[in-house]
mmCIF file of C-alpha atoms (C1' of nucleotides) and ligand atoms in Angstrom:
data_model
loop_
_atom_site.group_PDB
_atom_site.id
_atom_site.type_symbol
_atom_site.label_atom_id
_atom_site.label_comp_id
_atom_site.label_asym_id
_atom_site.label_seq_id
_atom_site.Cartn_x
_atom_site.Cartn_y
_atom_site.Cartn_z
ATOM 1 C CA MET A 1 0.000 0.000 0.000
ATOM 2 C CA ASP A 2 2.910 2.319 0.221
ATOM 3 C CA SER A 3 5.780 3.521 -1.828
ATOM 4 C CA GLN A 4 6.039 1.341 -4.836
ATOM 5 C CA PRO A 5 7.762 2.832 -7.748
ATOM 6 C CA LEU A 6 5.337 4.542 -10.010
ATOM 7 C CA ALA A 7 6.566 2.677 -13.003
ATOM 8 C CA GLY A 8 5.746 -0.639 -11.414
ATOM 9 C CA MET A 9 2.132 0.055 -10.795
ATOM 10 C CA LYS A 10 -0.576 -1.073 -13.044
ATOM 11 C CA PHE A 11 -3.926 0.430 -13.340
ATOM 12 C CA GLU A 12 -6.644 -2.078 -13.999
ATOM 13 C CA ARG A 13 -9.850 -0.722 -15.229
ATOM 14 C CA ASN A 14 -12.851 -1.914 -13.303
ATOM 15 C CA LYS A 15 -10.777 -3.662 -10.758
ATOM 16 C CA VAL A 16 -12.367 -1.524 -8.163
ATOM 17 C CA ARG A 17 -16.092 -1.921 -7.907
ATOM 18 C CA LEU A 18 -18.331 0.518 -6.204
ATOM 19 C CA ASP A 19 -20.652 -0.709 -3.547
ATOM 20 C CA PRO A 20 -24.084 -0.556 -5.121
ATOM 21 C CA GLU A 21 -25.799 -0.287 -1.799
ATOM 22 C CA LEU A 22 -23.915 2.682 -0.570
ATOM 23 C CA LEU A 23 -26.166 5.560 0.143
ATOM 24 C CA LEU A 24 -24.932 8.561 1.972
ATOM 25 C CA PHE A 25 -27.006 11.311 3.402
ATOM 26 C CA ALA A 26 -25.752 14.435 4.938
ATOM 27 C CA GLU A 27 -27.102 17.728 6.138
ATOM 28 C CA SER A 28 -27.065 20.662 3.881
ATOM 29 C CA GLY A 29 -25.490 24.004 3.827
ATOM 30 C CA SER A 30 -21.929 23.011 3.639
ATOM 31 C CA ALA A 31 -19.329 20.832 2.193
ATOM 32 C CA ILE A 32 -18.476 17.469 0.794
ATOM 33 C CA ARG A 33 -15.044 16.266 -0.033
ATOM 34 C CA ILE A 34 -14.500 13.188 -2.159
ATOM 35 C CA ARG A 35 -11.091 11.606 -2.349
ATOM 36 C CA GLY A 36 -9.608 8.426 -3.646
ATOM 37 C CA ASP A 37 -9.558 6.044 -6.567
ATOM 38 C CA GLY A 38 -8.718 8.864 -8.882
ATOM 39 C CA LEU A 39 -11.474 11.158 -7.665
ATOM 40 C CA ALA A 40 -10.696 14.484 -6.064
ATOM 41 C CA CYS A 41 -13.719 16.739 -5.782
ATOM 42 C CA ASP A 42 -14.921 19.340 -3.318
ATOM 43 C CA TYR A 43 -18.487 20.485 -3.179
ATOM 44 C CA THR A 44 -20.025 23.296 -1.191
ATOM 45 C CA ARG A 45 -22.530 26.058 -1.326
ATOM 46 C CA ALA A 46 -20.786 29.130 -2.602
ATOM 47 C CA PHE A 47 -23.637 31.618 -2.447
ATOM 48 C CA ARG A 48 -26.529 32.088 -0.126
ATOM 49 C CA ARG A 49 -29.890 31.688 -1.678
ATOM 50 C CA ALA A 50 -30.863 35.308 -2.250
ATOM 51 C CA GLU A 51 -27.533 36.038 -3.789
ATOM 52 C CA ALA A 52 -27.679 33.011 -6.013
ATOM 53 C CA GLU A 53 -31.054 34.194 -7.206
ATOM 54 C CA ARG A 54 -29.701 37.587 -8.080
ATOM 55 C CA LEU A 55 -26.737 36.051 -9.874
ATOM 56 C CA LEU A 56 -28.960 33.804 -11.915
ATOM 57 C CA GLU A 57 -31.080 36.764 -12.893
ATOM 58 C CA GLU A 58 -28.037 38.702 -13.957
ATOM 59 C CA CYS A 59 -26.679 35.752 -15.882
ATOM 60 C CA GLU A 60 -29.948 35.537 -17.737
ATOM 61 C CA LYS A 61 -29.704 39.200 -18.590
ATOM 62 C CA GLN A 62 -26.051 39.428 -19.442
ATOM 63 C CA ILE A 63 -24.910 36.178 -20.974
ATOM 64 C CA GLU A 64 -25.264 35.787 -24.699
ATOM 65 C CA TYR A 65 -25.337 32.324 -26.189
ATOM 66 C CA MET A 66 -24.270 30.957 -29.498
ATOM 67 C CA ALA A 67 -26.946 30.942 -32.115
ATOM 68 C CA ASP A 68 -28.564 27.536 -32.315
ATOM 69 C CA GLU A 69 -27.282 26.971 -35.814
ATOM 70 C CA ASP A 70 -23.723 27.472 -34.587
ATOM 71 C CA ALA A 71 -24.095 25.205 -31.614
ATOM 72 C CA ARG A 72 -23.303 21.989 -33.391
ATOM 73 C CA VAL A 73 -20.754 19.271 -32.794
ATOM 74 C CA ARG A 74 -19.582 16.277 -34.685
ATOM 75 C CA VAL A 75 -19.433 13.046 -32.745
ATOM 76 C CA PHE A 76 -18.680 9.644 -34.216
ATOM 77 C CA GLY A 77 -18.772 11.178 -37.629
ATOM 78 C CA ALA A 78 -22.232 12.726 -37.404
ATOM 79 C CA TRP A 79 -23.254 16.318 -36.820
ATOM 80 C CA HIS A 80 -25.662 17.112 -34.034
ATOM 81 C CA ALA A 81 -27.175 20.166 -32.471
ATOM 82 C CA LEU A 82 -25.989 20.600 -28.906
ATOM 83 C CA PRO A 83 -28.669 19.493 -26.456
ATOM 84 C CA ARG A 84 -28.168 22.734 -24.496
ATOM 85 C CA GLN A 85 -27.146 26.344 -25.041
ATOM 86 C CA GLN A 86 -23.507 27.243 -24.796
ATOM 87 C CA SER A 87 -21.219 30.229 -24.572
ATOM 88 C CA ALA A 88 -17.726 31.145 -23.439
ATOM 89 C CA TYR A 89 -16.206 34.126 -21.685
ATOM 90 C CA GLY A 90 -12.652 34.807 -20.682
ATOM 91 C CA ASP A 91 -9.513 36.870 -20.893
ATOM 92 C CA PRO A 92 -8.727 38.410 -24.270
ATOM 93 C CA GLY A 93 -7.648 35.894 -26.854
ATOM 94 C CA VAL A 94 -8.248 32.765 -24.817
ATOM 95 C CA THR A 95 -9.774 29.945 -26.802
ATOM 96 C CA TYR A 96 -10.911 26.522 -25.758
ATOM 97 C CA ARG A 97 -11.027 23.509 -28.037
ATOM 98 C CA TYR A 98 -13.043 20.420 -27.366
ATOM 99 C CA SER A 99 -14.370 17.675 -29.523
ATOM 100 C CA GLY A 100 -13.141 19.330 -32.648
ATOM 101 C CA SER A 101 -14.800 22.687 -31.974
ATOM 102 C CA THR A 102 -13.046 25.879 -30.997
ATOM 103 C CA LEU A 103 -14.713 28.366 -28.688
ATOM 104 C CA LEU A 104 -13.527 31.918 -28.624
ATOM 105 C CA ALA A 105 -13.942 33.717 -25.330
ATOM 106 C CA ARG A 106 -16.131 36.786 -25.208
ATOM 107 C CA PRO A 107 -14.843 39.532 -22.917
ATOM 108 C CA TRP A 108 -15.939 39.122 -19.301
ATOM 109 C CA CYS A 109 -19.322 40.567 -18.454
ATOM 110 C CA PRO A 110 -19.940 42.052 -14.985
ATOM 111 C CA VAL A 111 -21.758 39.140 -13.397
ATOM 112 C CA LEU A 112 -19.240 36.573 -14.588
ATOM 113 C CA LYS A 113 -16.432 38.782 -13.416
ATOM 114 C CA GLU A 114 -18.066 38.979 -10.013
ATOM 115 C CA ILE A 115 -18.612 35.247 -9.751
ATOM 116 C CA ARG A 116 -15.115 34.523 -10.945
ATOM 117 C CA GLU A 117 -13.611 36.672 -8.233
ATOM 118 C CA HIS A 118 -15.617 34.965 -5.575
ATOM 119 C CA ILE A 119 -14.736 31.512 -6.818
ATOM 120 C CA GLU A 120 -11.086 32.391 -7.186
ATOM 121 C CA SER A 121 -10.890 33.459 -3.585
ATOM 122 C CA LEU A 122 -12.830 30.428 -2.437
ATOM 123 C CA THR A 123 -10.691 27.952 -4.338
ATOM 124 C CA GLU A 124 -7.466 29.910 -4.319
ATOM 125 C CA GLN A 125 -6.839 29.373 -7.950
ATOM 126 C CA PRO A 126 -7.029 31.794 -10.858
ATOM 127 C CA TYR A 127 -9.264 31.170 -13.840
ATOM 128 C CA ASN A 128 -9.038 32.843 -17.206
ATOM 129 C CA PHE A 129 -12.003 31.258 -18.907
ATOM 130 C CA VAL A 130 -15.523 30.124 -18.229
ATOM 131 C CA LEU A 131 -17.584 27.752 -20.309
ATOM 132 C CA VAL A 132 -21.279 28.458 -19.899
ATOM 133 C CA ASN A 133 -23.861 25.765 -20.444
ATOM 134 C CA ARG A 134 -27.546 26.586 -20.176
ATOM 135 C CA TYR A 135 -29.989 23.740 -19.778
ATOM 136 C CA ARG A 136 -33.371 25.014 -20.857
ATOM 137 C CA ASP A 137 -35.218 22.213 -19.117
ATOM 138 C CA GLY A 138 -34.770 18.631 -18.023
ATOM 139 C CA ARG A 139 -34.458 17.439 -21.578
ATOM 140 C CA ASP A 140 -31.275 19.401 -22.111
ATOM 141 C CA HIS A 141 -28.228 17.490 -20.975
ATOM 142 C CA MET A 142 -24.578 16.701 -21.496
ATOM 143 C CA GLY A 143 -23.123 13.314 -22.285
ATOM 144 C CA GLU A 144 -20.260 11.538 -20.629
ATOM 145 C CA HIS A 145 -16.859 12.985 -21.187
ATOM 146 C CA ARG A 146 -13.670 13.978 -19.499
ATOM 147 C CA ASP A 147 -12.284 17.475 -19.393
ATOM 148 C CA ASP A 148 -8.942 16.371 -20.661
ATOM 149 C CA GLU A 149 -8.214 19.083 -23.143
ATOM 150 C CA LYS A 150 -4.609 19.843 -23.777
ATOM 151 C CA ASP A 151 -5.395 23.533 -23.483
ATOM 152 C CA LEU A 152 -6.111 23.141 -19.785
ATOM 153 C CA VAL A 153 -3.188 23.818 -17.512
ATOM 154 C CA ARG A 154 -2.018 20.464 -16.239
ATOM 155 C CA GLY A 155 -3.075 19.819 -12.699
ATOM 156 C CA SER A 156 -5.380 22.807 -12.474
ATOM 157 C CA ALA A 157 -8.868 22.494 -11.081
ATOM 158 C CA ILE A 158 -12.170 23.197 -12.779
ATOM 159 C CA ALA A 159 -14.762 25.000 -10.672
ATOM 160 C CA SER A 160 -18.336 24.298 -11.672
ATOM 161 C CA VAL A 161 -20.910 26.786 -10.399
ATOM 162 C CA SER A 162 -24.568 25.835 -10.561
ATOM 163 C CA LEU A 163 -27.444 28.299 -10.718
ATOM 164 C CA GLY A 164 -31.100 27.480 -11.126
ATOM 165 C CA ALA A 165 -32.575 24.015 -11.298
ATOM 166 C CA CYS A 166 -30.926 21.325 -9.204
ATOM 167 C CA ARG A 167 -29.725 18.550 -11.482
ATOM 168 C CA ASP A 168 -27.978 15.264 -10.915
ATOM 169 C CA PHE A 169 -24.343 15.013 -11.883
ATOM 170 C CA CYS A 170 -22.823 11.610 -12.570
ATOM 171 C CA PHE A 171 -19.332 10.258 -12.424
ATOM 172 C CA ARG A 172 -18.438 7.019 -14.097
ATOM 173 C CA ARG A 173 -15.146 5.271 -14.443
ATOM 174 C CA ARG A 174 -15.918 3.163 -17.392
ATOM 175 C CA PRO A 175 -14.799 4.388 -20.734
ATOM 176 C CA ARG A 176 -17.392 5.486 -23.144
ATOM 177 C CA GLY A 177 -17.955 3.477 -26.258
ATOM 178 C CA GLY A 178 -16.787 0.007 -25.391
ATOM 179 C CA ARG A 179 -14.014 -1.254 -27.577
ATOM 180 C CA ARG A 180 -15.104 -4.243 -29.431
ATOM 181 C CA SER A 181 -13.719 -7.739 -29.328
ATOM 182 C CA VAL A 182 -9.996 -7.162 -29.183
ATOM 183 C CA ASN A 183 -9.757 -5.477 -25.852
ATOM 184 C CA ALA A 184 -12.971 -6.801 -24.509
ATOM 185 C CA GLU A 185 -12.295 -8.041 -21.064
ATOM 186 C CA PRO A 186 -13.532 -11.518 -20.333
ATOM 187 C CA ARG A 187 -16.851 -10.842 -18.819
ATOM 188 C CA GLU A 188 -15.900 -10.548 -15.180
ATOM 189 C CA SER A 189 -18.694 -10.721 -12.706
ATOM 190 C CA ARG A 190 -20.578 -7.521 -12.889
ATOM 191 C CA GLY A 191 -22.774 -8.619 -10.076
ATOM 192 C CA CYS A 192 -22.719 -6.866 -6.805
ATOM 193 C CA CYS A 193 -20.811 -9.036 -4.486
ATOM 194 C CA ARG A 194 -22.072 -7.260 -1.494
ATOM 195 C CA ASP A 195 -19.758 -7.600 1.354
ATOM 196 C CA ALA A 196 -20.233 -4.077 2.344
ATOM 197 C CA SER A 197 -18.981 -4.691 5.813
ATOM 198 C CA GLY A 198 -15.302 -4.491 5.098
ATOM 199 C CA GLY A 199 -14.965 -0.901 5.973
ATOM 200 C CA SER A 200 -11.237 -0.717 6.442
ATOM 201 C CA GLU A 201 -11.305 2.991 7.026
ATOM 202 C CA SER A 202 -9.256 4.204 4.196
ATOM 203 C CA SER A 203 -7.354 7.276 5.013
ATOM 204 C CA THR A 204 -7.964 10.466 3.213
ATOM 205 C CA GLU A 205 -4.444 10.406 1.971
ATOM 206 C CA ASP A 206 -4.732 7.344 -0.161
ATOM 207 C CA LEU A 207 -4.969 9.707 -3.041
ATOM 208 C CA SER A 208 -1.342 10.510 -2.992
ATOM 209 C CA SER A 209 0.043 7.235 -1.814
ATOM 210 C CA SER A 210 -2.051 4.602 -3.508
ATOM 211 C CA GLY A 211 -1.116 3.369 -6.889
ATOM 212 C CA THR A 212 -4.552 2.777 -8.273
ATOM 213 C CA TRP A 213 -4.437 5.719 -10.564
ATOM 214 C CA SER A 214 -1.026 7.118 -10.428
ATOM 215 C CA SER A 215 0.842 5.118 -12.962
ATOM 216 C CA ARG A 216 -1.862 5.237 -15.496
ATOM 217 C CA THR A 217 -2.275 8.152 -17.716
ATOM 218 C CA VAL A 218 -5.254 7.896 -19.923
ATOM 219 C CA HIS A 219 -4.984 6.487 -23.363
ATOM 220 C CA ASN A 220 -2.704 8.980 -24.866
ATOM 221 C CA GLY A 221 0.962 8.370 -24.617
ATOM 222 C CA GLY A 222 1.634 10.048 -21.325
ATOM 223 C CA SER A 223 4.803 8.829 -19.710
ATOM 224 C CA ASP A 224 5.393 7.896 -16.139
ATOM 225 C CA GLN A 225 7.546 10.924 -15.899
ATOM 226 C CA ASP A 226 4.593 13.048 -16.878
ATOM 227 C CA THR A 227 2.658 11.395 -14.168
ATOM 228 C CA GLU A 228 5.227 12.143 -11.549
ATOM 229 C CA GLN A 229 5.269 15.730 -12.551
ATOM 230 C CA MET A 230 1.538 15.880 -12.329
ATOM 231 C CA CYS A 231 1.624 14.338 -8.912
ATOM 232 C CA GLU A 232 3.862 17.078 -7.699
ATOM 233 C CA MET A 233 1.741 19.717 -9.253
ATOM 234 C CA SER A 234 -1.349 18.233 -7.813
ATOM 235 C CA GLY A 235 0.231 18.172 -4.425
ATOM 236 C CA MET A 236 0.833 21.850 -4.643
ATOM 237 C CA ILE A 237 -2.625 22.708 -5.639
ATOM 238 C CA HIS A 238 -4.068 20.156 -3.298
ATOM 239 C CA SER A 239 -2.503 21.889 -0.368
ATOM 240 C CA LYS A 240 -3.946 25.178 -1.414
ATOM 241 C CA LEU A 241 -7.404 24.236 -2.431
ATOM 242 C CA PRO A 242 -9.373 22.446 0.221
ATOM 243 C CA LYS A 243 -10.557 25.388 2.197
ATOM 244 C CA LEU A 244 -13.375 23.378 3.571
ATOM 245 C CA ASP A 245 -12.017 23.464 7.050
ATOM 246 C CA ASN A 246 -12.128 27.208 7.146
ATOM 247 C CA TRP A 247 -15.619 27.576 5.970
ATOM 248 C CA SER A 248 -17.379 27.150 9.246
ATOM 249 C CA GLY A 249 -17.549 30.878 9.689
ATOM 250 C CA ASN A 250 -20.182 32.902 7.963
ATOM 251 C CA ARG A 251 -18.000 33.458 5.007
ATOM 252 C CA SER A 252 -19.948 33.108 1.797
ATOM 253 C CA GLY A 253 -22.912 31.955 3.754
ATOM 254 C CA ALA A 254 -21.600 28.491 3.307
ATOM 255 C CA PHE A 255 -23.074 27.331 6.557
ATOM 256 C CA GLU A 256 -26.065 29.566 6.640
ATOM 257 C CA ASN A 257 -29.243 27.636 6.929
ATOM 258 C CA ASP A 258 -31.644 29.894 5.178
ATOM 259 C CA SER A 259 -32.989 27.224 2.931
ATOM 260 C CA VAL A 260 -32.474 23.972 4.709
ATOM 261 C CA THR A 261 -32.359 22.529 8.119
ATOM 262 C CA SER A 262 -28.876 22.130 9.319
ATOM 263 C CA LYS A 263 -28.358 19.893 12.255
ATOM 264 C CA MET A 264 -25.027 18.327 12.536
ATOM 265 C CA LEU A 265 -22.079 20.565 12.545
ATOM 266 C CA SER A 266 -19.623 17.836 13.047
ATOM 267 C CA THR A 267 -17.585 16.426 10.275
ATOM 268 C CA CYS A 268 -18.267 12.837 9.612
ATOM 269 C CA GLN A 269 -16.471 10.529 7.306
ATOM 270 C CA SER A 270 -17.666 7.593 5.333
ATOM 271 C CA SER A 271 -15.846 5.184 3.199
ATOM 272 C CA ALA A 272 -16.646 2.142 1.174
ATOM 273 C CA SER A 273 -13.993 -0.457 0.785
ATOM 274 C CA LYS A 274 -14.901 -1.269 -2.766
ATOM 275 C CA LEU A 275 -14.964 2.328 -3.774
ATOM 276 C CA LYS A 276 -11.631 3.080 -2.159
ATOM 277 C CA CYS A 277 -12.948 6.543 -1.992
ATOM 278 C CA THR A 278 -13.415 8.687 1.026
ATOM 279 C CA ILE A 279 -16.314 11.014 1.344
ATOM 280 C CA GLU A 280 -16.145 13.585 4.066
ATOM 281 C CA ARG A 281 -19.040 15.794 4.727
ATOM 282 C CA CYS A 282 -19.799 18.669 6.991
ATOM 283 C CA ALA A 283 -23.421 19.116 7.876
ATOM 284 C CA ASN A 284 -24.845 18.480 4.513
ATOM 285 C CA ASP A 285 -28.141 17.364 3.140
ATOM 286 C CA ILE A 286 -27.314 16.311 -0.325
ATOM 287 C CA ALA A 287 -27.394 12.622 -1.043
ATOM 288 C CA ILE A 288 -24.527 11.038 -2.851
ATOM 289 C CA THR A 289 -25.568 7.741 -4.288
ATOM 290 C CA VAL A 290 -23.345 5.075 -5.647
ATOM 291 C CA SER A 291 -24.973 2.475 -7.844
ATOM 292 C CA GLY A 292 -23.038 0.082 -9.945
ATOM 293 C CA ASP A 293 -20.015 2.036 -10.988
ATOM 294 C CA ARG A 294 -21.747 5.397 -11.012
ATOM 295 C CA LEU A 295 -21.517 8.084 -8.413
ATOM 296 C CA VAL A 296 -24.374 10.555 -8.538
ATOM 297 C CA MET A 297 -24.720 13.835 -6.709
ATOM 298 C CA PRO A 298 -27.201 16.685 -7.052
ATOM 299 C CA LEU A 299 -25.782 20.084 -7.845
ATOM 300 C CA GLU A 300 -27.723 22.716 -5.997
ATOM 301 C CA HIS A 301 -28.555 26.303 -6.827
ATOM 302 C CA GLY A 302 -25.626 28.399 -5.651
ATOM 303 C CA SER A 303 -23.194 25.524 -5.229
ATOM 304 C CA VAL A 304 -19.734 24.954 -6.554
ATOM 305 C CA LEU A 305 -18.156 21.631 -7.404
ATOM 306 C CA VAL A 306 -14.392 21.766 -7.693
ATOM 307 C CA MET A 307 -12.974 19.008 -9.821
ATOM 308 C CA LYS A 308 -9.319 18.621 -9.116
ATOM 309 C CA TRP A 309 -6.609 16.555 -10.594
ATOM 310 C CA PRO A 310 -6.628 13.648 -11.218
ATOM 311 C CA THR A 311 -10.405 13.369 -11.473
ATOM 312 C CA ASN A 312 -10.485 13.986 -15.187
ATOM 313 C CA GLU A 313 -7.729 11.562 -15.977
ATOM 314 C CA VAL A 314 -9.907 8.562 -15.444
ATOM 315 C CA TRP A 315 -13.432 9.506 -14.501
ATOM 316 C CA CYS A 316 -16.068 10.579 -16.961
ATOM 317 C CA HIS A 317 -18.831 12.904 -15.895
ATOM 318 C CA ALA A 318 -22.198 13.751 -17.350
ATOM 319 C CA LEU A 319 -25.371 15.683 -16.736
ATOM 320 C CA PRO A 320 -28.052 13.193 -17.713
ATOM 321 C CA PRO A 321 -31.548 14.226 -18.777
ATOM 322 C CA ARG A 322 -34.180 14.586 -16.081
ATOM 323 C CA ARG A 323 -37.216 14.804 -18.260
ATOM 324 C CA ARG A 324 -39.625 15.717 -15.527
ATOM 325 C CA ASP A 325 -37.748 18.901 -14.723
ATOM 326 C CA LYS A 326 -39.166 22.002 -16.304
ATOM 327 C CA SER A 327 -36.850 24.761 -15.216
ATOM 328 C CA ILE A 328 -33.578 26.102 -16.440
ATOM 329 C CA ARG A 329 -30.124 25.604 -15.054
ATOM 330 C CA VAL A 330 -27.099 27.715 -15.846
ATOM 331 C CA ASN A 331 -23.746 26.091 -15.276
ATOM 332 C CA LEU A 332 -20.468 27.959 -15.221
ATOM 333 C CA THR A 333 -17.261 25.952 -15.433
ATOM 334 C CA PHE A 334 -14.298 28.144 -14.628
ATOM 335 C CA ARG A 335 -11.052 26.923 -16.110
ATOM 336 C CA LEU A 336 -7.408 27.811 -16.334
ATOM 337 C CA ILE A 337 -6.391 27.669 -19.968
ATOM 338 C CA HIS A 338 -2.911 27.845 -21.383
ATOM 339 C CA THR A 339 -2.381 31.134 -23.044
ATOM 340 C CA GLY A 340 0.117 30.932 -25.854
ATOM 341 C CA VAL A 341 2.694 32.965 -24.024
ATOM 342 C "C1'" DG B 1 1.188 8.337 -40.159
ATOM 343 C "C1'" DA B 2 -1.079 4.919 -37.219
ATOM 344 C "C1'" DG B 3 -3.896 4.459 -33.362
ATOM 345 C "C1'" DA B 4 -6.677 6.193 -29.994
ATOM 346 C "C1'" DT B 5 -10.583 8.868 -29.037
ATOM 347 C "C1'" DA B 6 -15.327 10.630 -29.300
ATOM 348 C "C1'" DC B 7 -19.140 16.689 -24.461
ATOM 349 C "C1'" DA B 8 -23.643 13.148 -29.912
ATOM 350 C "C1'" DC B 9 -27.390 10.021 -31.232
ATOM 351 C "C1'" DT B 10 -30.612 5.853 -31.449
ATOM 352 C "C1'" DG B 11 -32.333 1.384 -29.876
ATOM 353 C "C1'" DC B 12 -32.920 -1.567 -26.447
ATOM 354 C "C1'" DT B 13 -34.197 -3.343 -21.541
ATOM 355 C "C1'" DC B 14 -36.007 -2.643 -17.169
ATOM 356 C "C1'" DA C 1 -42.433 7.159 -19.485
ATOM 357 C "C1'" DG C 2 -38.207 7.743 -17.809
ATOM 358 C "C1'" DA C 3 -33.623 6.098 -16.876
ATOM 359 C "C1'" DG C 4 -29.481 3.867 -18.164
ATOM 360 C "C1'" DC C 5 -26.610 1.075 -21.043
ATOM 361 C "C1'" DA C 6 -24.515 -0.496 -25.591
ATOM 362 C "C1'" DG C 7 -22.895 0.544 -29.901
ATOM 363 C "C1'" DT C 8 -21.763 3.537 -32.854
ATOM 364 C "C1'" DG C 9 -18.910 4.133 -38.418
ATOM 365 C "C1'" DT C 10 -15.653 8.539 -39.275
ATOM 366 C "C1'" DA C 11 -13.134 12.822 -38.419
ATOM 367 C "C1'" DT C 12 -9.766 14.606 -35.722
ATOM 368 C "C1'" DC C 13 -5.870 14.813 -32.915
ATOM 369 C "C1'" DT C 14 -1.440 12.966 -31.071
HETATM 370 MN MN1 LIG D 1 -17.071 18.634 -18.222
#
DNA sequence: GAGATACACTGCTC
DNA sequence: AGAGCAGTGTATCT
């Protein structure tokens, strides 16, 4: 479990199975921290309700979206309209490429500037770009993907601010689009061997010491040396980012209970042996569910989810349709993009 | 230049 | 009827 040489470690996809029965509840108004098995995410409320409402209103007034006819992507050879509205803002000249498309940043508008400043101070990381996705109703969605663009500064975090409708957000380890025959793994029991008892309190630090993810870059010729460098970088940012412990004051209203009942103020920790992932929560009421190999969490109005390295190296995420929902959601993903210089 | 990848869809089962 | 998986059938990037 400790110090093996990076080069000697092997990542085996699907070796680690999530406990399908795991269901975690917490009280709301604060923070969740997920660590382990390649996941490194922090979640908290970033704005109190009234403020979030105002910000959403301003976003609706100020943000301009691509014309529908421009919002198209090509996937698996076919062109499709995006199942959502999209736009991009950022520092002058910053562009972001994904899935063959190039987005050119519009100059910051006041509300995005304001939100960016708040999120920068909360996460202690600068951002020079924000991708805006507007989900008109529960039919709008986003498919599984990783934010693994080369334009992103290696090891930097992505801060995802949610305004409006609460929608589920899913993480999945499995690769999209199963390779056929050649690499197909021999069927392996997909059943839930439920021996949930195990427990074996994994420590929060298994992220940096365990080898489950570290030797494996994704499927593009990253070297072990790259990986080591990223580990170092991640360590740096890791030490700066988790401000969760300091949030118990009234800063940002993170613990203000103006919309929910908040009971426990103690930090509790849960872990599932199969998940090898630690979930810490502070007085929280959102439910994180793990079923099969999916981890699902609702993203509330006024919240921020910080996806840190190495989350996007291995885990896909998606915003699946929720067809019963009728209301809009605006999502802002703040990013740090390489500028040519 | 070869090999991996795919922010989308449909079609199917439950 | 909604949710979630499987399989894309070809351009693009490394
Ligand atoms: Mn994303």
